[in-house]
Structures are given as C-alpha cells and as structure tokens.
Coordinates of C-alpha atoms in Angstrom, one line a residue:
Chain A
X22 CA 356.7 49.2 94.4
X23 CA 355.5 52.7 94.9
X24 CA 352.4 54.0 93.2
X25 CA 351.0 57.5 93.1
X26 CA 347.3 57.8 92.5
X27 CA 346.2 61.3 91.4
X28 CA 342.4 61.3 91.5
X29 CA 340.1 63.9 92.8
X30 CA 337.3 61.5 93.6
X31 CA 338.3 60.3 97.1
X32 CA 336.1 57.3 97.0
X33 CA 337.5 56.0 93.8
X34 CA 341.0 56.7 95.0
X35 CA 340.4 54.7 98.1
X36 CA 339.0 51.8 96.1
X37 CA 342.0 51.7 93.9
X38 CA 344.3 52.0 96.9
X39 CA 342.6 49.2 98.8
X40 CA 342.6 46.9 95.8
X41 CA 346.3 47.5 94.9
X42 CA 347.5 47.4 98.5
X43 CA 346.7 43.7 98.6
X44 CA 349.3 43.4 95.9
X45 CA 351.9 44.7 98.4
X46 CA 352.1 47.9 96.5
X47 CA 352.6 51.1 98.5
X48 CA 350.0 53.5 97.3
X49 CA 349.8 57.2 97.9
X50 CA 346.8 59.3 97.0
X51 CA 346.6 62.9 96.1
X52 CA 343.5 64.7 95.0
X53 CA 344.7 67.7 93.1
X54 CA 347.2 69.0 90.7
X55 CA 349.3 71.0 93.2
X56 CA 349.9 68.1 95.6
X57 CA 350.6 65.8 92.7
X58 CA 353.3 68.1 91.3
X59 CA 354.8 68.4 94.8
X60 CA 354.9 64.7 95.4
X61 CA 356.4 64.0 92.0
X62 CA 359.2 66.5 92.6
X63 CA 360.0 65.0 96.0
X64 CA 359.7 61.3 95.6
X65 CA 360.2 58.6 93.0
X66 CA 357.4 56.3 92.0
X67 CA 357.3 53.2 89.9
X68 CA 354.0 54.1 88.5
X69 CA 351.5 57.0 88.3
X70 CA 347.8 56.6 88.0
X71 CA 346.4 59.9 86.9
X72 CA 343.0 61.4 86.2
X73 CA 343.0 64.0 83.4
X74 CA 340.4 66.3 84.9
X75 CA 341.6 67.7 88.2
X76 CA 340.0 70.6 90.1
X77 CA 343.1 72.8 89.7
X78 CA 344.7 71.6 86.6
X79 CA 345.1 69.1 83.8
X80 CA 346.5 65.7 84.5
X81 CA 348.3 65.8 81.1
X82 CA 350.5 68.6 82.4
X83 CA 351.6 66.3 85.3
X84 CA 352.6 63.7 82.8
X85 CA 354.6 66.2 80.8
X86 CA 356.4 67.4 83.9
X87 CA 357.1 63.9 85.0
X88 CA 358.4 62.8 81.6
X89 CA 361.0 65.7 81.7
X90 CA 362.5 64.6 85.0
X91 CA 361.8 61.0 85.6
X92 CA 361.1 59.4 82.3
X93 CA 361.1 55.8 83.5
X94 CA 358.0 56.1 85.6
X95 CA 355.0 54.1 84.2
X96 CA 351.9 56.1 83.6
X97 CA 348.3 55.1 83.4
X98 CA 345.6 57.7 82.6
X99 CA 342.2 57.1 84.0
X100 CA 339.6 59.4 82.5
X101 CA 335.9 59.7 82.2
X102 CA 336.3 61.1 78.8
X103 CA 336.3 58.4 76.2
X104 CA 337.5 60.6 73.3
X105 CA 340.0 59.4 70.9
X106 CA 341.9 62.7 70.8
X107 CA 342.4 62.6 74.6
X108 CA 343.7 59.1 74.3
X109 CA 346.1 59.9 71.5
X110 CA 347.4 63.1 73.2
X111 CA 347.9 61.1 76.5
X112 CA 349.8 58.3 74.8
X113 CA 351.8 60.8 72.7
X114 CA 353.2 62.7 75.6
X115 CA 354.3 59.5 77.2
X116 CA 351.5 57.7 79.0
X117 CA 351.7 53.9 78.8
X118 CA 348.0 53.2 78.9
X119 CA 344.6 54.8 79.0
X120 CA 341.6 53.5 80.9
X121 CA 338.1 54.9 80.6
X122 CA 335.9 55.2 83.7
X123 CA 334.2 53.2 84.9
X124 CA 336.8 50.5 84.7
X125 CA 337.2 47.2 86.5
X126 CA 339.8 47.2 89.3
X127 CA 341.0 43.9 88.1
X128 CA 341.6 45.4 84.6
X129 CA 343.5 48.3 86.2
X130 CA 345.6 45.9 88.1
X131 CA 346.3 43.9 84.9
X132 CA 347.4 47.0 83.0
X133 CA 349.5 48.2 85.9
X134 CA 351.3 44.8 86.2
X135 CA 351.9 44.7 82.5
X136 CA 353.6 48.2 82.6
X137 CA 355.7 47.3 85.6
X138 CA 356.7 44.1 84.0
X139 CA 357.8 45.8 80.8
X140 CA 359.8 48.4 82.7
X141 CA 361.5 46.4 85.4
X142 CA 362.6 43.0 84.0
X143 CA 363.0 43.6 80.3
X144 CA 362.9 40.2 78.6
X145 CA 363.5 38.3 81.8
X146 CA 360.0 37.8 83.1
X147 CA 358.4 34.8 84.8
X148 CA 355.1 34.7 86.5
X149 CA 354.5 31.8 88.9
X150 CA 351.4 30.5 90.6
X151 CA 351.6 27.1 92.2
X152 CA 352.6 24.7 89.4
X153 CA 351.8 27.3 86.7
X154 CA 354.6 29.3 85.1
X155 CA 354.1 31.9 82.5
X156 CA 356.8 33.5 80.3
X157 CA 354.9 36.6 79.1
X158 CA 357.7 37.6 76.6
X159 CA 357.2 34.3 74.8
X160 CA 353.5 33.9 75.4
X161 CA 354.2 30.5 76.9
X162 CA 352.4 28.8 79.8
X163 CA 353.8 25.8 81.6
X164 CA 352.3 23.5 84.2
X165 CA 354.9 21.3 85.9
X166 CA 357.2 22.2 83.1
X167 CA 354.8 20.8 80.5
X168 CA 353.9 23.5 78.0
X169 CA 350.2 24.1 77.5
X170 CA 348.9 24.5 74.0
X171 CA 346.5 27.4 74.5
X172 CA 344.5 29.6 72.1
X173 CA 345.1 33.3 72.2
X174 CA 342.0 33.9 74.3
X175 CA 342.8 31.1 76.8
X176 CA 346.3 32.6 77.2
X177 CA 344.8 36.1 77.9
X178 CA 342.4 34.5 80.3
X179 CA 345.0 32.6 82.4
X180 CA 347.2 35.7 82.4
X181 CA 344.3 37.8 83.6
X182 CA 343.4 35.4 86.4
X183 CA 347.0 35.0 87.6
X184 CA 347.6 38.7 87.8
X185 CA 344.4 39.0 89.9
X186 CA 345.1 35.8 91.7
X187 CA 343.3 35.1 95.0
X188 CA 340.7 37.7 94.0
X189 CA 337.2 37.3 92.6
X190 CA 337.4 38.4 89.0
X191 CA 334.0 39.2 87.6
X192 CA 332.6 37.7 84.4
X193 CA 332.0 41.2 83.1
X194 CA 335.5 42.2 83.6
X195 CA 336.9 39.1 82.0
X196 CA 334.6 39.4 79.0
X197 CA 335.6 43.0 78.5
X198 CA 339.3 42.1 78.9
X199 CA 339.0 39.3 76.3
X200 CA 336.7 40.8 73.7
X201 CA 337.0 44.5 74.2
X202 CA 334.4 46.9 75.5
X203 CA 333.0 47.8 72.1
X204 CA 331.3 44.4 71.9
X205 CA 327.8 44.2 73.0
X206 CA 327.8 40.4 73.4
X207 CA 325.1 39.4 75.7
X208 CA 325.9 35.7 75.6
X209 CA 329.7 36.2 75.9
X210 CA 329.4 34.8 79.4
X211 CA 328.5 31.4 77.9
X212 CA 331.6 31.6 75.8
X213 CA 333.6 32.5 78.8
X214 CA 332.3 29.5 80.6
X215 CA 333.5 27.3 77.8
X216 CA 336.9 28.9 77.8
X217 CA 337.2 28.3 81.6
X218 CA 336.1 24.7 81.2
X219 CA 338.8 24.1 78.5
X220 CA 341.4 25.9 80.5
X221 CA 340.7 23.9 83.6
X222 CA 340.9 20.7 81.7
X223 CA 344.2 21.6 80.0
X224 CA 345.7 22.6 83.4
X225 CA 344.5 19.4 85.1
X226 CA 345.6 17.2 82.2
X227 CA 349.1 18.7 82.4
X228 CA 349.3 17.7 86.1
X229 CA 348.0 20.8 87.8
X230 CA 345.1 21.1 90.3
X231 CA 341.8 22.7 89.7
X232 CA 343.0 26.2 90.5
X233 CA 340.1 28.1 88.9
X234 CA 337.4 28.3 91.4
X235 CA 333.9 29.4 90.4
X236 CA 332.5 32.1 92.6
X237 CA 328.7 31.7 92.8
X238 CA 327.1 33.9 90.1
X239 CA 329.9 36.4 90.3
X240 CA 332.8 35.1 88.4
X241 CA 336.0 33.2 89.0
X242 CA 339.0 33.1 91.3
X243 CA 342.4 31.6 90.8
X244 CA 343.4 30.1 94.2
X245 CA 345.0 27.1 95.8
X246 CA 342.4 26.6 98.4
X247 CA 340.9 23.5 97.0
Chain B
X22 CA 314.1 76.5 39.1
X23 CA 316.6 79.4 39.3
X24 CA 315.2 82.8 40.2
X25 CA 316.5 84.2 36.9
X26 CA 314.6 81.5 34.9
X27 CA 311.5 82.1 36.9
X28 CA 311.5 85.9 36.3
X29 CA 312.4 85.3 32.6
X30 CA 309.3 83.1 32.3
X31 CA 307.2 85.8 33.9
X32 CA 308.7 88.3 31.5
X33 CA 308.0 86.1 28.5
X34 CA 304.5 85.3 29.7
X35 CA 303.4 88.8 30.3
X36 CA 305.2 90.1 27.2
X37 CA 303.2 87.5 25.1
X38 CA 299.9 88.7 26.6
X39 CA 300.9 92.3 26.1
X40 CA 302.0 91.8 22.6
X41 CA 298.8 89.9 21.6
X42 CA 296.6 92.7 23.0
X43 CA 298.8 95.3 21.5
X44 CA 298.8 93.5 18.2
X45 CA 295.0 93.3 18.0
X46 CA 294.6 97.0 18.8
X47 CA 297.3 97.9 16.3
X48 CA 295.7 95.8 13.6
X49 CA 292.4 97.5 14.1
X50 CA 293.9 100.9 14.0
X51 CA 295.9 100.2 10.9
X52 CA 292.9 98.6 9.3
X53 CA 290.6 101.6 9.9
X54 CA 293.3 104.0 8.8
X55 CA 293.6 102.1 5.5
X56 CA 289.8 102.0 5.1
X57 CA 289.4 105.7 5.6
X58 CA 292.3 106.4 3.3
X59 CA 290.6 104.3 0.6
X60 CA 287.3 106.1 1.1
X61 CA 289.1 109.4 0.9
X62 CA 290.8 108.3 -2.3
X63 CA 287.5 107.3 -3.9
X64 CA 285.9 110.6 -2.9
X65 CA 288.7 112.6 -4.3
X66 CA 288.7 110.7 -7.6
X67 CA 285.0 111.1 -7.9
X68 CA 285.2 114.8 -7.4
X69 CA 288.0 115.2 -9.9
X70 CA 286.0 113.2 -12.5
X71 CA 282.9 115.3 -11.8
X72 CA 284.8 118.5 -12.2
X73 CA 286.1 117.5 -15.5
X74 CA 282.7 116.2 -16.8
X75 CA 281.1 119.5 -15.9
X76 CA 283.7 121.6 -17.5
X77 CA 284.8 119.7 -20.5
X78 CA 282.5 116.8 -21.4
X79 CA 285.5 114.5 -21.5
X80 CA 286.3 111.7 -19.2
X81 CA 289.6 112.2 -17.4
X82 CA 292.3 109.9 -18.4
X83 CA 293.4 108.1 -15.2
X84 CA 296.2 105.8 -15.5
X85 CA 294.5 102.6 -14.5
X86 CA 296.4 100.3 -12.2
X87 CA 295.6 96.7 -11.5
X88 CA 292.0 96.2 -10.7
X89 CA 291.2 99.9 -10.7
X90 CA 288.2 100.6 -12.8
X91 CA 286.4 103.7 -13.6
X92 CA 283.1 103.6 -15.4
X93 CA 281.4 106.8 -16.5
X94 CA 278.0 106.7 -18.1
X95 CA 276.1 109.6 -19.6
X96 CA 272.3 109.6 -19.7
X97 CA 269.8 111.5 -21.9
X98 CA 267.3 111.6 -19.3
X99 CA 267.4 113.0 -15.8
X100 CA 268.7 110.6 -13.2
X101 CA 267.9 110.2 -9.7
X102 CA 270.9 111.3 -7.8
X103 CA 272.4 108.5 -5.8
X104 CA 275.5 108.1 -3.8
X105 CA 276.9 104.8 -2.4
X106 CA 280.1 103.8 -0.9
X107 CA 280.4 100.0 -0.4
X108 CA 282.4 96.9 -0.3
X109 CA 282.1 94.0 -2.7
X110 CA 283.9 90.9 -3.8
X111 CA 284.7 90.3 -7.4
X112 CA 286.3 87.3 -9.0
X113 CA 289.4 88.0 -11.0
X114 CA 289.0 86.5 -14.4
X115 CA 292.6 85.6 -14.8
X116 CA 293.6 84.1 -11.6
X117 CA 290.1 83.1 -10.4
X118 CA 290.8 84.7 -7.1
X119 CA 288.2 86.5 -5.1
X120 CA 289.4 90.1 -4.5
X121 CA 287.7 92.5 -2.1
X122 CA 286.8 95.8 -3.7
X123 CA 285.5 99.1 -2.4
X124 CA 283.4 100.9 -4.8
X125 CA 281.7 104.3 -5.1
X126 CA 278.6 104.8 -7.2
X127 CA 277.4 108.3 -7.8
X128 CA 274.7 109.5 -10.2
X129 CA 273.9 113.1 -10.6
X130 CA 272.5 115.9 -12.9
X131 CA 274.6 118.9 -13.1
X132 CA 274.6 121.6 -15.8
X133 CA 272.1 119.6 -18.0
X134 CA 274.3 116.6 -17.8
X135 CA 273.1 113.4 -16.3
X136 CA 275.8 110.9 -15.5
X137 CA 276.8 108.2 -13.2
X138 CA 280.3 107.4 -12.0
X139 CA 281.4 104.0 -10.7
X140 CA 284.8 103.6 -9.3
X141 CA 286.1 100.3 -8.2
X142 CA 289.2 100.1 -6.0
X143 CA 290.8 96.9 -5.0
X144 CA 291.4 96.7 -1.2
X145 CA 294.6 95.5 0.1
X146 CA 294.1 91.8 1.1
X147 CA 293.3 91.8 4.8
X148 CA 295.0 88.6 5.4
X149 CA 298.1 89.8 3.7
X150 CA 298.0 92.9 6.0
X151 CA 297.4 90.8 9.1
X152 CA 300.4 88.6 8.2
X153 CA 302.6 91.6 7.6
X154 CA 301.6 93.2 10.8
X155 CA 302.0 90.0 12.7
X156 CA 305.5 89.5 11.2
X157 CA 306.7 93.0 12.1
X158 CA 305.2 92.6 15.6
X159 CA 306.9 89.3 16.0
X160 CA 310.3 90.6 15.1
X161 CA 309.8 93.5 17.5
X162 CA 308.5 91.1 20.2
X163 CA 311.5 88.9 19.7
X164 CA 313.9 91.7 19.9
X165 CA 312.3 93.2 22.9
X166 CA 312.1 89.9 24.7
X167 CA 315.8 89.1 24.1
X168 CA 316.7 92.5 25.4
X169 CA 314.4 92.0 28.4
X170 CA 316.0 88.7 29.2
X171 CA 319.5 90.1 28.8
X172 CA 318.7 93.1 31.0
X173 CA 317.1 90.9 33.5
X174 CA 320.1 88.6 33.6
X175 CA 322.5 91.5 34.0
X176 CA 320.5 93.2 36.6
X177 CA 319.9 90.1 38.7
X178 CA 323.5 89.0 38.4
X179 CA 324.5 92.3 39.9
X180 CA 321.8 92.7 42.5
X181 CA 321.6 89.1 43.6
X182 CA 325.4 88.6 43.8
X183 CA 325.3 89.2 47.6
X184 CA 322.5 86.7 47.9
X185 CA 324.4 84.0 46.0
X186 CA 327.5 84.8 48.0
X187 CA 325.5 84.3 51.2
X188 CA 324.1 81.1 49.9
X189 CA 327.5 79.7 49.0
X190 CA 328.8 80.6 52.5
X191 CA 325.9 78.9 54.2
X192 CA 326.4 75.8 52.0
X193 CA 330.0 75.6 52.9
X194 CA 329.5 76.4 56.6
X195 CA 330.7 73.7 59.0
X196 CA 329.8 74.3 62.6
X197 CA 332.8 72.3 63.6
X198 CA 335.1 74.9 62.3
X199 CA 334.5 76.7 65.6
X200 CA 333.0 79.9 64.4
X201 CA 329.7 81.5 63.6
X202 CA 328.8 82.5 60.0
X203 CA 330.7 85.4 58.5
X204 CA 329.0 87.1 55.6
X205 CA 329.8 89.9 53.2
X206 CA 328.4 93.4 53.5
X207 CA 325.7 94.5 51.1
X208 CA 324.2 97.9 50.2
X209 CA 320.8 96.4 49.5
X210 CA 318.8 96.6 52.7
X211 CA 316.8 93.4 52.2
X212 CA 320.0 91.4 51.8
X213 CA 321.6 93.3 54.6
X214 CA 318.7 92.2 56.9
X215 CA 318.9 88.7 55.6
X216 CA 322.6 88.5 56.4
X217 CA 322.1 90.0 59.8
X218 CA 319.4 87.5 60.7
X219 CA 321.5 84.7 59.3
X220 CA 324.6 85.7 61.3
X221 CA 322.5 86.1 64.5
X222 CA 320.8 82.8 63.9
X223 CA 324.1 80.9 63.2
X224 CA 325.7 82.5 66.2
X225 CA 322.9 81.3 68.4
X226 CA 323.0 77.8 66.8
X227 CA 326.8 77.8 67.2
X228 CA 326.5 78.6 70.9
X229 CA 323.8 76.1 71.5
X230 CA 325.9 73.5 69.7
X231 CA 328.9 74.3 71.9
X232 CA 326.7 74.1 75.0
X233 CA 325.3 70.8 73.9
X234 CA 328.8 69.5 73.1
X235 CA 329.9 70.6 76.6
X236 CA 326.9 69.1 78.1
X237 CA 327.5 65.8 76.4
X238 CA 331.0 65.7 77.6
X239 CA 330.2 66.9 81.1
X240 CA 327.2 64.5 81.4
X241 CA 329.4 61.6 80.4
X242 CA 332.1 62.7 82.8
X243 CA 329.7 63.3 85.7
X244 CA 327.9 60.0 85.3
X245 CA 331.0 57.9 84.6
X246 CA 332.7 59.0 87.8
X247 CA 330.0 57.9 90.3
X248 CA 329.6 54.7 88.2
X249 CA 333.3 54.1 88.6
X250 CA 333.0 54.5 92.3
X251 CA 330.0 52.2 92.6
X252 CA 331.7 49.6 90.4
X253 CA 335.0 49.7 92.3
X254 CA 333.2 49.5 95.7
X255 CA 331.2 46.5 94.6
X256 CA 334.4 44.9 93.3
X257 CA 336.0 45.4 96.7
X258 CA 332.8 44.1 98.4
X259 CA 333.1 40.9 96.4
X260 CA 336.7 40.4 97.6
X261 CA 335.6 40.8 101.3
X262 CA 334.6 37.2 101.5
X263 CA 332.9 35.2 102.8
X264 CA 329.6 36.3 101.4
X265 CA 326.8 33.8 101.4
X266 CA 325.0 32.9 98.1
X267 CA 322.1 35.2 98.8
X268 CA 324.3 38.2 99.4
X269 CA 326.4 37.3 96.4
X270 CA 323.3 37.2 94.2
X271 CA 322.4 40.7 95.3
X272 CA 325.9 42.0 94.7
X273 CA 326.0 40.3 91.3
X274 CA 322.7 42.0 90.3
X275 CA 324.0 45.4 91.3
X276 CA 327.3 44.8 89.6
X277 CA 325.6 43.7 86.4
X278 CA 323.3 46.7 86.5
X279 CA 326.2 49.1 86.9
X280 CA 328.1 47.5 84.1
X281 CA 325.0 47.7 81.9
X282 CA 324.4 51.3 82.9
X283 CA 328.0 52.4 82.1
X284 CA 327.8 50.6 78.7
X285 CA 324.5 52.3 78.0
X286 CA 325.9 55.7 79.0
X287 CA 329.0 55.1 76.8
X288 CA 326.8 54.2 73.8
X289 CA 324.5 57.1 74.2
X290 CA 327.4 59.4 74.5
X291 CA 328.8 57.8 71.3
X292 CA 325.4 58.3 69.5
X293 CA 325.2 62.0 70.5
X294 CA 328.8 62.5 69.5
X295 CA 328.1 61.1 66.1
X296 CA 325.0 63.2 65.8
X297 CA 327.0 66.3 66.7
X298 CA 329.5 65.3 64.0
X299 CA 332.3 65.3 66.5
X300 CA 334.1 62.6 64.5
X301 CA 335.1 64.9 61.6
X302 CA 338.7 63.6 61.1
X303 CA 338.7 61.3 58.2
X304 CA 341.2 59.0 56.7
X305 CA 341.4 56.3 54.0
X306 CA 340.2 53.4 56.1
X307 CA 341.1 49.8 55.0
X308 CA 337.8 47.9 55.4
X309 CA 339.4 44.5 54.7
X310 CA 341.8 44.9 57.6
X311 CA 339.0 46.0 60.0
X312 CA 336.8 43.1 59.0
X313 CA 339.7 40.6 59.4
X314 CA 340.6 41.9 62.9
X315 CA 337.0 41.9 64.1
X316 CA 336.5 38.4 62.9
X317 CA 339.8 37.3 64.6
X318 CA 338.6 38.8 67.8
X319 CA 335.3 36.9 67.6
X320 CA 336.9 33.8 66.3
X321 CA 336.3 31.7 69.4
X322 CA 332.7 32.8 69.7
X323 CA 332.1 32.0 66.1
X324 CA 333.7 28.6 66.6
X325 CA 331.7 27.8 69.7
X326 CA 328.4 28.7 67.9
X327 CA 329.7 26.5 65.1
X328 CA 329.0 29.2 62.5
X329 CA 330.3 28.9 59.0
X330 CA 331.9 32.2 57.9
X331 CA 332.3 32.7 54.1
X332 CA 334.1 35.8 53.0
X333 CA 333.9 37.2 49.5
X334 CA 336.6 39.9 50.0
X335 CA 338.9 41.2 47.2
X336 CA 342.6 40.9 47.7
X337 CA 343.1 44.6 47.0
X338 CA 342.1 46.6 50.1
X339 CA 338.8 48.5 49.8
X340 CA 339.5 52.0 51.0
X341 CA 336.8 54.3 52.2
X342 CA 337.1 57.8 53.4
X343 CA 335.7 58.0 56.9
X344 CA 336.6 58.4 60.5
X345 CA 338.7 55.3 61.6
X346 CA 337.0 55.0 65.0
X347 CA 333.6 55.1 63.5
X348 CA 334.6 52.6 60.8
X349 CA 335.7 50.2 63.5
X350 CA 332.5 50.7 65.5
X351 CA 330.5 50.2 62.4
X352 CA 332.1 46.9 61.4
X353 CA 332.1 45.6 65.0
X354 CA 328.4 46.4 65.4
X355 CA 327.5 44.8 62.1
X356 CA 329.5 41.6 62.6
X357 CA 328.7 41.1 66.2
X358 CA 325.1 41.6 65.3
X359 CA 325.4 38.9 62.7
X360 CA 327.0 36.6 65.3
X361 CA 324.5 37.5 68.1
X362 CA 321.3 36.9 66.1
X363 CA 322.6 33.7 64.5
X364 CA 321.5 30.2 65.2
X365 CA 323.7 27.2 66.1
X366 CA 325.4 25.8 63.0
X367 CA 324.3 28.9 61.1
X368 CA 326.3 30.9 58.6
X369 CA 327.7 34.4 58.0
X370 CA 328.4 35.7 54.6
X371 CA 330.5 38.8 54.1
X372 CA 330.7 40.3 50.7
X373 CA 332.9 43.4 50.2
X374 CA 333.8 45.3 47.1
X375 CA 334.4 48.9 46.0
X376 CA 330.7 49.6 45.8
X377 CA 329.2 47.7 48.8
X378 CA 329.5 45.7 51.9
X379 CA 326.9 43.1 52.6
X380 CA 326.7 41.0 55.7
X381 CA 324.1 38.3 55.9
X382 CA 323.5 35.7 58.6
X383 CA 321.1 32.9 59.1
X384 CA 318.5 33.5 61.8
X385 CA 315.0 33.3 62.9
X386 CA 312.4 35.8 61.8
X387 CA 312.4 39.0 63.8
X388 CA 309.5 39.5 66.2
X389 CA 309.6 43.3 65.7
X390 CA 308.9 45.3 62.6
X391 CA 312.1 45.5 60.4
X392 CA 311.3 49.2 59.7
X393 CA 311.9 50.0 63.4
X394 CA 315.1 48.0 63.7
X395 CA 317.3 51.1 63.4
X396 CA 315.4 52.8 66.2
X397 CA 316.9 53.2 69.6
X398 CA 316.2 50.6 72.2
X399 CA 314.5 48.3 69.6
X400 CA 315.4 44.7 70.2
X401 CA 314.9 41.6 68.1
X402 CA 313.4 39.9 71.1
X403 CA 311.8 41.8 73.9
X404 CA 313.4 39.6 76.5
X405 CA 316.8 40.2 75.2
X406 CA 319.4 41.7 77.5
X407 CA 321.0 43.5 74.6
X408 CA 321.1 47.3 74.8
X409 CA 319.3 47.8 71.5
X410 CA 321.6 50.6 70.4
X411 CA 323.9 48.7 68.0
X412 CA 321.9 49.3 64.8
X413 CA 321.0 52.8 65.6
X414 CA 324.6 53.5 66.0
X415 CA 325.2 51.9 62.6
X416 CA 322.6 54.0 61.0
X417 CA 323.9 57.2 62.6
X418 CA 327.4 56.4 61.2
X419 CA 326.2 55.6 57.7
X420 CA 324.1 58.8 57.7
X421 CA 327.3 60.8 58.3
X422 CA 328.9 59.5 55.1
X423 CA 327.5 58.8 51.6
X424 CA 326.5 55.3 52.5
X425 CA 323.0 53.8 52.2
X426 CA 321.8 50.9 54.3
X427 CA 319.1 48.4 53.5
X428 CA 317.8 45.3 55.1
X429 CA 316.3 42.1 53.6
X430 CA 315.0 38.9 55.2
X431 CA 314.8 36.1 52.7
X432 CA 314.9 32.3 53.1
X433 CA 315.7 32.6 56.8
X434 CA 318.7 34.9 56.1
X435 CA 319.0 38.4 57.4
X436 CA 321.0 40.6 55.0
X437 CA 322.3 44.1 55.8
X438 CA 323.8 45.9 52.8
X439 CA 325.8 49.1 52.8
X440 CA 326.1 50.8 49.5
X441 CA 329.0 53.3 49.2
X442 CA 327.6 56.1 47.1
X443 CA 330.5 58.1 45.6

C-alpha cells in the first residue's frame, strides 16, 4: 500500500508517517504543491492524504488533476478550515473524506482503512483479529464463528479498535468517533466505559479472550498480550 | 412619525396660531371700520335734517328701516345746545330681544328755531359679525392649510426622494453580498454629503468585516495546525510504551488539555462565524428528521442514564427556513444539554409544532443566575468540565433567525422554548 502525504507542516506529516508506517504502509511525504504534482504524475498511489492550504497552491487542484488521470486513488482531505463549503467542494471534486485539524491519528487511520477497503475488495472484505472476524459489508462480527449481537455503537467501537489494533486508542478519540465532534458530552467517557464493559463481556461469552486492554488513564488497546 | 407628518403638524400648528392672531386683528379692524361708518352715517343724517329744518320748517321724510328712529322736537324756548354720540341698548318690543343702538342727540338754536334731533341706529349684532368673520376666516384657513399640506407633500416627495432611496438601499444592504454600499447621485448638497459619508463608512465597515473574516479563518487555521501537531505527537508518545503510570498521567493531562483547547477553538470560531453571518445559505430544514437523528445518536447515553424520552412531534415534517448546519448544531446543543444536565431516571420532553419547539428536562436547580445562562463560559456548575459555550451558540443561532428563546424552571424541570416568529 502506497500513500502520499501532502502536508506543509513537516511535524504533522512525520507524525502521520510514523503512525501509518506501523500499518505496513509505505508513506511518502511532500510539503508543497509542485512536488505533489510531480509525484502524482510519476507514481501510482493507493491513497492521497492532502492538506488544502499549501504554500504554493491549493490542495483541491491536486485532487482535480489526480481525478483526471488516476481516478481510482483514494483521497482524504485534511484541513484546518472547518467550513461546510470547503467540505462540499472537496467531496464534490472526488475526495472520499474530509478531516478537520486537529484530528486523532487513530481516526485518520480508521478513515483511511475504510477507503482502502471500499476500493480494493469490493464486497469481499474480512477483517480478522485473533478469534474475532468482522464482515464490514454486512455489519457482522463473529467470535469463533459465533455471531455477536451488538448495538450500532458497540459495532463501531470494535471496528475502531480492530483497525487501530495493538495501539493505544484514546478515550477522546473513541468518544468523537462514536458520537461525533459536535457533541460536548463531558461524561461520555463513562458511557464509553460501559460500552467497553459490555463489549468485553460479549466477546468473552462467545469464547474469545479479554482482548480489550485498559491503558491507565489514557484509553484502550486491542491486543493479544494477556 | 414620518417627516412629512411632522412638518405638516408644524404647518398646522403655526397656521392655527397665525390665523387666531390674524383673526383677532381683523375683527378689531372691521369692528372699528363699521363703528366709524355708523358714526359718519349718523352725522350725515343729522346734518341733512338740520339743513331741511332751517330752510323749510318741515321734517325730512326718511324711509325708516327696521329699528331706525328719528325724533325731531321743536321748542318755543331757547335750548342749550347739546351734542352727544353714544351707545345704548334697547329692548325690542316684539321679539323681546336686546338690541344695541348707536344714537345721536343734538339740540340747537338756529335762525330762531330751537329744536332737538335724536337719531337711533341699530348696530349690527357684534356676535353675528364675529361669527361671520370667524366663518370666513375658517374657510380661508382650511383652504390654505390644505394647499400647504399638498404643497408640502409634493415638495418633500420630490426633494426627499434621494433620501428615501438611500434609506431603502441601506435597509436592503447585506454585507455578505461582497460589496460596499452603492447610492444614487443627488443634486442636493446635503444628501450628496450624506451619501458620500455613508458610502465611505460602509466601505470602511466592509473592509473591516473582510479583515475580521480573514482573521477568523486565519486564526483558526493557524491555531489548529500547531494543535494538530501537539495532538499527533502525544498520540505517538502514547504508543511508545512502556510508559509508567506517572508518565501516563502527565501525557493524559496534556492530551486532554489539547483536545479541550481544540474543541474550544472550534466553538469560538463557530460563534464568530455565526456573528459574522457567514452561514447565509438557507434551505427548508426538516426539524423532525434532525431531532430523530440526534436522538438516535445519543440513544445509548440516554439509555444508560435511564432517561425517559417523550416526544410530541407531528407526523408532518416541520419545515423551517434556516441554514442546515446551524439547524443541526442548534438541535444537537439543545438535546445534548437536556441529556447532560439531567438526573438519573429523569425525563426529557420534546414538543414540536409549526409554531414552537420546546425541550424540557428534569434536573436540579441551577447554581447560577438563569439570566446569564446564555453568556459565554457560563456553566451550570462551576466545577463542570463543560466548555460553557453550548447555550451561547444556541442564542447566537436563534438571533440570526426570527426565533425567540425563553427559559423556565418549574417543578424541577428546565424548559427551553423556541418560538418560530413568522
């Protein structure tokens, strides 16, 4: 999997690279419009992560050019501008997703995986982790071939954890992923705790292990260490 | 009050005063003219009578008219010459009316004849005169006033047309249309100056507005990017295990603070965007649908708090003309507020119809003054970690549209009601 990151903030680009590299993705970073156009002309990428505001151009133009030549590349816009018109324009010209800065790396990873999944194995997906198997196209989760009966939020939660498996996923990022970032729910972490508790119980009851590890104060991690 | 009404009132007021003063003067002049005419008449008559008496011994035959009396008396003896011109009042024997008279009495000895002449002449009734004058004056007054108002109206319509045009343009001016004010030319120098000043002012405001708008966008951009870096670095730091609990606590505090700061920034940017009316695209928004989707999103939280939600929502969609994003933010804030400040096993009642949306929730009494609940950074509890921007965003949104908001706390229930004024 090759990913091109177009981001003028070097530090942010390096964070993204370092997070995504652990997923065995090959990441390349460019920090301006000219380099980005050049790279796109020369090579093929599976996905493009692009900032709209670049020192020498507009990220939207990169997307337009890319769509003309290599229409099957997945595109995620990352922008500091949270304006609806930008979002609509970006999605209109062919971007797959739009993330507003500052975002959680785990959220970016989740959106990226979802795009790649949609593009590469249409209708034939399976995500596995230890005894857990998820069929995203059918919203089904199995543990040892026993189907789990999950609520929508529990499903979103296990999906999010599996995509970011073996990583610490923060409570804040999960809460935003589940309830959206418009919600100023101070006590949503308590609700999150309850969801985790229920999910653990359902997985264990179906024959799985306690894969969801609590990371002190920070959040949770899906792992097979225990 | 319209300018034309105001000037007409002044015209009417000053005309009335002028006409009253004029009327009084006019009355006195007319009255003295009539008096002196009567005196002259009496004197002339007397002289005519005297002439005839002296020359022919006979009394002249005046055709008497109503009330006009002439009495001539001859004396054998010498009389003391007298002359008097006076007013008197006599009672008319027929109608019993008191009638003012002017009389002349003259006694004299001329050519061995001694005689006295008494002439009585009824005066025109003063009241009658006054009434007549008043009536004529009133008709004149009315006629002049009407013409004044008409002239005033015509003149001001013509001269003030530039002004009204300017006023209309200012009223219709929308800073979001991306231009300063454009006004018509005028040949009246005051209006020309007014238009110039207005155009200059609106251009200045427009440029400030653009600067502010750019600042808002730039500020959010410039702040969000460093925040994004901090956030991503912290996320990477967490992954680089093993961290001990103490280190983890520190990282967690930092991560939480960054998340909070970025939410705060996003909300402040939202507030200033609303204030700058940058959400001017409107559509017919289906409130039923938004309420249902927000409730669905919060379903699990509502269930865990064991809240009872009762909805009184009509089957037909309630459509309201507003910006779709703001409508969603509005409903999310209202409902999440009702969930957040609720008690365990509490309730939420949502009533929606064409005229209003009311959301009430059970909850404890607020520690702060309800009047300040829409202020920024006001929180129900001072210890709360909430940002305290939710309700001020709500208020800013309703202020944009013809919606009024009111708050009531009654029998342990908080109720926020939005009235759609159409």
